[in-house]
Short mmCIF file of C-alpha atoms in Angstrom, two decimals:
data_model
loop_
_atom_site.label_atom_id
_atom_site.label_comp_id
_atom_site.label_asym_id
_atom_site.label_seq_id
_atom_site.Cartn_x
_atom_site.Cartn_y
_atom_site.Cartn_z
CA UNK A 75 0.05 0.00 -0.01
CA UNK A 76 0.94 3.59 -0.43
CA UNK A 77 2.97 3.19 -3.71
CA UNK A 78 1.47 6.40 -5.00
CA UNK A 79 1.05 8.13 -1.68
CA UNK A 80 -0.11 11.65 -2.20
CA UNK A 81 0.69 11.66 -5.81
CA UNK A 82 -1.72 13.66 -7.91
CA UNK A 83 -3.07 11.63 -10.97
CA UNK A 84 -5.24 12.47 -13.99
CA UNK A 85 -6.66 9.47 -16.01
CA UNK A 86 -8.45 9.88 -19.25
CA UNK A 87 -11.13 7.17 -20.25
CA UNK A 88 -11.54 6.88 -16.45
CA UNK A 89 -15.28 5.90 -16.58
CA UNK A 90 -14.89 2.17 -17.26
CA UNK A 91 -12.50 -0.74 -18.38
CA UNK A 92 -8.75 -0.12 -17.94
CA UNK A 93 -9.20 3.54 -16.76
CA UNK A 94 -11.71 2.66 -14.05
CA UNK A 95 -9.39 -0.16 -12.91
CA UNK A 96 -6.67 2.29 -12.82
CA UNK A 97 -8.63 4.73 -10.69
CA UNK A 98 -9.39 2.20 -8.30
CA UNK A 99 -5.89 0.78 -7.80
CA UNK A 100 -4.31 4.33 -7.88
CA UNK A 101 -6.78 5.47 -4.96
CA UNK A 102 -6.06 2.13 -3.10
CA UNK A 103 -2.21 3.06 -3.39
CA UNK A 104 -2.89 6.47 -1.94
CA UNK A 105 -3.14 8.80 -4.99
CA UNK A 106 -5.39 11.70 -5.41
CA UNK A 107 -7.03 10.97 -8.48
CA UNK A 108 -9.03 12.83 -11.19
CA UNK A 109 -10.82 10.78 -13.81
CA UNK A 110 -12.04 12.19 -17.23
CA UNK A 111 -14.53 10.67 -19.54
CA UNK A 112 -17.12 11.84 -22.15
CA UNK A 113 -19.63 9.57 -20.45
CA UNK A 114 -21.11 11.35 -17.14
CA UNK A 115 -23.01 8.18 -16.04
CA UNK A 116 -19.79 5.99 -16.12
CA UNK A 117 -17.82 8.61 -14.35
CA UNK A 118 -20.20 8.50 -11.53
CA UNK A 119 -20.39 4.88 -11.36
CA UNK A 120 -16.60 4.67 -10.96
CA UNK A 121 -16.48 7.40 -8.37
CA UNK A 122 -19.31 5.71 -6.49
CA UNK A 123 -17.62 2.38 -6.62
CA UNK A 124 -14.07 3.83 -5.46
CA UNK A 125 -15.61 5.58 -2.44
CA UNK A 126 -17.65 2.63 -1.46
CA UNK A 127 -14.66 0.38 -1.61
CA UNK A 128 -11.81 2.90 -0.28
CA UNK A 129 -13.53 4.87 2.38
CA UNK A 130 -10.72 7.40 2.50
CA UNK A 131 -10.15 7.80 -1.22
CA UNK A 132 -9.74 11.35 -2.76
CA UNK A 133 -11.21 11.22 -6.26
CA UNK A 134 -12.93 13.61 -8.63
CA UNK A 135 -14.36 13.62 -12.00
CA UNK A 136 -14.46 15.87 -15.25
CA UNK A 137 -16.92 15.19 -18.20
CA UNK A 138 -14.83 15.91 -21.40
CA UNK A 139 -14.29 14.43 -24.96
CA UNK A 140 -10.60 14.34 -25.03
CA UNK A 141 -10.52 15.49 -28.58
CA UNK A 142 -11.26 18.93 -27.41
CA UNK A 143 -7.97 20.96 -26.55
CA UNK A 144 -10.05 23.68 -24.60
CA UNK A 145 -11.76 21.04 -22.43
CA UNK A 146 -8.30 19.40 -21.92
CA UNK A 147 -7.04 22.60 -20.45
CA UNK A 148 -10.18 22.91 -18.25
CA UNK A 149 -9.88 19.23 -17.00
CA UNK A 150 -6.34 19.56 -16.03
CA UNK A 151 -6.99 22.93 -14.25
CA UNK A 152 -9.77 20.99 -12.36
CA UNK A 153 -7.40 18.31 -11.43
CA UNK A 154 -4.75 20.92 -10.04
CA UNK A 155 -7.45 22.69 -8.16
CA UNK A 156 -8.73 19.51 -6.51
CA UNK A 157 -5.28 17.89 -5.96
CA UNK A 158 -2.96 20.73 -5.37
CA UNK A 159 -0.72 19.68 -8.45
CA UNK A 160 -0.12 17.02 -10.98
CA UNK A 161 2.45 14.03 -10.90
CA UNK A 162 0.85 11.38 -13.17
CA UNK A 163 -0.90 11.46 -16.42
CA UNK A 164 -2.52 8.26 -17.83
CA UNK A 165 -3.84 8.84 -21.46
CA UNK A 166 -6.27 5.90 -21.81
CA UNK A 167 -9.21 7.32 -23.63
CA UNK A 168 -9.71 5.58 -27.05
CA UNK A 169 -12.02 5.60 -30.13
CA UNK A 170 -12.62 2.52 -32.34
CA UNK A 171 -13.58 2.10 -35.84
CA UNK A 172 -14.28 -1.23 -37.91
CA UNK A 173 -13.97 0.11 -41.46
CA UNK A 174 -11.42 -1.27 -43.71
CA UNK A 175 -8.55 0.88 -44.78
CA UNK A 176 -9.90 0.79 -48.44
CA UNK A 177 -13.33 2.06 -47.39
CA UNK A 178 -12.80 4.34 -44.37
CA UNK A 179 -13.83 7.94 -45.06
CA UNK A 180 -11.97 11.04 -44.04
CA UNK A 181 -14.55 11.75 -41.44
CA UNK A 182 -13.98 8.38 -39.80
CA UNK A 183 -10.18 8.95 -39.95
CA UNK A 184 -10.54 12.25 -38.18
CA UNK A 185 -12.79 10.88 -35.54
CA UNK A 186 -10.31 8.21 -34.48
CA UNK A 187 -7.24 10.40 -34.73
CA UNK A 188 -8.86 13.28 -32.89
CA UNK A 189 -9.20 10.96 -29.74
CA UNK A 190 -6.43 8.47 -30.11
CA UNK A 191 -3.70 10.84 -31.21
CA UNK A 192 -4.96 14.49 -30.71
CA UNK A 193 -6.39 13.37 -27.37
CA UNK A 194 -3.01 12.39 -26.01
CA UNK A 195 -1.44 15.35 -27.34
CA UNK A 196 -4.13 17.71 -25.75
CA UNK A 197 -3.60 16.21 -22.32
CA UNK A 198 0.19 16.13 -22.52
CA UNK A 199 0.30 19.84 -23.71
CA UNK A 200 -2.06 20.84 -20.88
CA UNK A 201 -0.47 18.68 -18.08
CA UNK A 202 3.39 19.25 -18.85
CA UNK A 203 3.62 22.58 -16.98
CA UNK A 204 2.47 20.82 -13.89
CA UNK A 205 4.36 17.45 -14.64
CA UNK A 206 7.57 19.59 -15.01
CA UNK A 207 6.91 21.25 -11.59
CA UNK A 208 6.41 17.99 -9.87
CA UNK A 209 10.19 17.09 -10.65
CA UNK A 210 9.26 13.32 -11.02
CA UNK A 211 6.40 13.50 -13.63
CA UNK A 212 5.17 10.32 -15.31
CA UNK A 213 3.18 9.95 -18.44
CA UNK A 214 1.74 6.58 -19.27
CA UNK A 215 -0.12 6.30 -22.68
CA UNK A 216 -2.19 3.24 -23.17
CA UNK A 217 -1.63 1.97 -26.76
CA UNK A 218 -2.58 -1.74 -28.01
CA UNK A 219 -0.68 -4.83 -28.64
CA UNK A 220 -2.05 -4.42 -32.27
CA UNK A 221 0.24 -1.41 -32.63
CA UNK A 222 2.98 -3.86 -33.37
CA UNK A 223 0.97 -6.70 -34.73
CA UNK A 224 -1.27 -6.91 -37.72
CA UNK A 225 -4.83 -7.70 -38.18
CA UNK A 226 -7.81 -6.99 -40.40
CA UNK A 227 -10.70 -4.77 -39.69
CA UNK A 228 -9.20 -2.25 -37.22
CA UNK A 229 -6.83 -0.52 -39.42
CA UNK A 230 -7.91 3.08 -38.24
CA UNK A 231 -7.51 2.11 -34.38
CA UNK A 232 -4.28 0.24 -34.89
CA UNK A 233 -2.68 2.87 -36.99
CA UNK A 234 -3.13 5.37 -34.46
CA UNK A 235 -2.19 3.17 -31.60
CA UNK A 236 0.99 2.62 -33.53
CA UNK A 237 1.61 6.27 -33.82
CA UNK A 238 1.30 6.46 -29.97
CA UNK A 239 4.42 4.52 -29.75
CA UNK A 240 6.59 7.07 -31.71
CA UNK A 241 4.64 9.96 -29.86
CA UNK A 242 5.75 8.51 -26.55
CA UNK A 243 9.43 7.95 -27.52
CA UNK A 244 9.80 11.52 -28.83
CA UNK A 245 8.05 12.79 -25.63
CA UNK A 246 10.49 10.82 -23.44
CA UNK A 247 13.46 12.59 -25.36
CA UNK A 248 11.98 16.00 -24.96
CA UNK A 249 10.93 15.79 -21.39
CA UNK A 250 13.83 13.95 -19.82
CA UNK A 251 15.43 17.28 -19.02
CA UNK A 252 12.34 18.30 -17.11
CA UNK A 253 12.41 15.07 -15.05
CA UNK A 254 9.20 13.81 -16.80
CA UNK A 255 9.17 10.24 -17.83
CA UNK A 256 6.98 8.86 -20.78
CA UNK A 257 6.24 5.27 -21.46
CA UNK A 258 3.56 3.20 -23.15
CA UNK A 259 1.55 0.18 -22.29
CA UNK A 260 0.28 -2.14 -24.97
CA UNK A 261 -2.58 -4.25 -23.61
CA UNK A 262 -3.86 -7.40 -25.14
CA UNK A 263 -7.29 -8.66 -25.25
CA UNK A 264 -8.95 -7.27 -22.05
CA UNK A 265 -12.27 -8.28 -20.78
CA UNK A 266 -14.03 -4.89 -20.31
CA UNK A 267 -17.56 -3.63 -20.21
CA UNK A 268 -17.28 -2.50 -23.77
CA UNK A 269 -16.55 -6.01 -24.95
CA UNK A 270 -19.14 -7.60 -22.63
CA UNK A 271 -21.95 -5.23 -23.82
CA UNK A 272 -20.92 -5.80 -27.50
CA UNK A 273 -21.20 -9.67 -26.99
CA UNK A 274 -24.53 -9.44 -25.05
CA UNK A 275 -26.07 -7.32 -27.92
CA UNK A 276 -25.15 -10.36 -30.08
CA UNK A 277 -26.79 -12.73 -27.65
CA UNK A 278 -23.52 -14.02 -26.38
CA UNK A 279 -22.91 -14.98 -22.64
CA UNK A 280 -19.74 -13.91 -20.89
CA UNK A 281 -18.79 -17.53 -20.68
CA UNK A 282 -19.08 -17.85 -24.45
CA UNK A 283 -17.23 -14.58 -24.90
CA UNK A 284 -14.37 -15.86 -22.63
CA UNK A 285 -13.67 -18.79 -25.14
CA UNK A 286 -13.24 -16.63 -28.01
CA UNK A 287 -9.81 -15.42 -26.99
CA UNK A 288 -8.18 -18.69 -26.39
CA UNK A 289 -5.75 -18.42 -29.30
CA UNK A 290 -4.95 -14.48 -28.97
CA UNK A 291 -2.28 -15.09 -26.22
CA UNK A 292 0.15 -17.88 -24.84
CA UNK A 293 -1.97 -17.69 -21.70
CA UNK A 294 -5.15 -18.64 -23.68
CA UNK A 295 -7.47 -16.13 -21.82
CA UNK A 296 -8.48 -12.56 -21.70
CA UNK A 297 -6.80 -10.07 -19.21
CA UNK A 298 -8.99 -8.44 -16.74
CA UNK A 299 -8.64 -4.70 -16.63
CA UNK A 300 -6.81 -4.79 -13.13
CA UNK A 301 -4.04 -7.06 -15.03
CA UNK A 302 -3.33 -3.98 -17.16
CA UNK A 303 -3.72 -1.42 -14.39
CA UNK A 304 -0.78 -2.94 -12.36
CA UNK A 305 1.69 -2.27 -14.81
CA UNK A 306 0.57 1.10 -15.40
CA UNK A 307 0.72 1.79 -11.53
CA UNK A 308 4.33 0.48 -11.75
CA UNK A 309 5.26 2.99 -14.49
CA UNK A 310 3.35 5.80 -12.60
CA UNK A 311 5.44 5.15 -9.40
CA UNK A 312 8.90 6.07 -8.35
CA UNK A 313 9.71 2.32 -8.52
CA UNK A 314 9.92 3.01 -12.30
CA UNK A 315 12.17 6.09 -11.91
CA UNK A 316 14.81 4.89 -14.33
CA UNK A 317 12.25 3.86 -17.04
CA UNK A 318 11.40 6.16 -19.87
CA UNK A 319 10.75 5.95 -23.50
CA UNK A 320 9.82 2.29 -23.00
CA UNK A 321 7.10 0.13 -24.73
CA UNK A 322 5.58 -2.55 -22.45
CA UNK A 323 3.78 -5.44 -23.99
CA UNK A 324 1.00 -6.60 -21.51
CA UNK A 325 -0.57 -9.00 -23.91
CA UNK A 326 -0.31 -12.57 -22.43
CA UNK A 327 2.48 -13.19 -24.97
CA UNK A 328 0.65 -12.37 -28.22
CA UNK A 329 3.63 -10.40 -29.51
CA UNK A 330 5.71 -13.57 -29.09
CA UNK A 331 3.38 -15.88 -31.06
#
């Protein structure tokens, strides 16, 4: 306990899935957390869950679409006002699209890029003045195992997730002199509310869904959101003080298959 004691953290996409798991874990480890999401109801559910399971948790929320640079500035200011500073930024919010590369429209490209790339840029730009003041700032960008492994049907998503890897490496170079570390986590198949709701809409049970990822990792199963949140926690903490510019594959071995 206390691995993030009194650290001030902002997590985008914090209303559900990996972001929500990070919020719970960070609070349990002593962080003061602000979560950002475009879904107000999801934010409220996460805040209620955290407060009900961690009585002394310090957590706030801010409703925003991460593609808005103006709202990014307001969200970060809200975090600083609530927490008293900013030490950790987790860029987790993401947008999906299932068009093929040969059929995707410019509007579809813009929608995905505005969240998955510009969203990261918006929150980094708004957060960096405070992360630099921290002296031990940490940025963790959440990409995907498919940033380095090909597949069909998710080209827009995977392209932007690959872009996050280059973005993070360059950011690590540029911010090292300010004491800010930047790393990226590439999750594999993670059983989040998004996937469960999508399966249920097709009449599939959770048990059926779990059998469908038996060949997408060496471990033969889905990850839980918490299994992705633990490596993010480590990168956010001072335990990873000599780690920057790194890409962490948290994919159950998919990238080794």
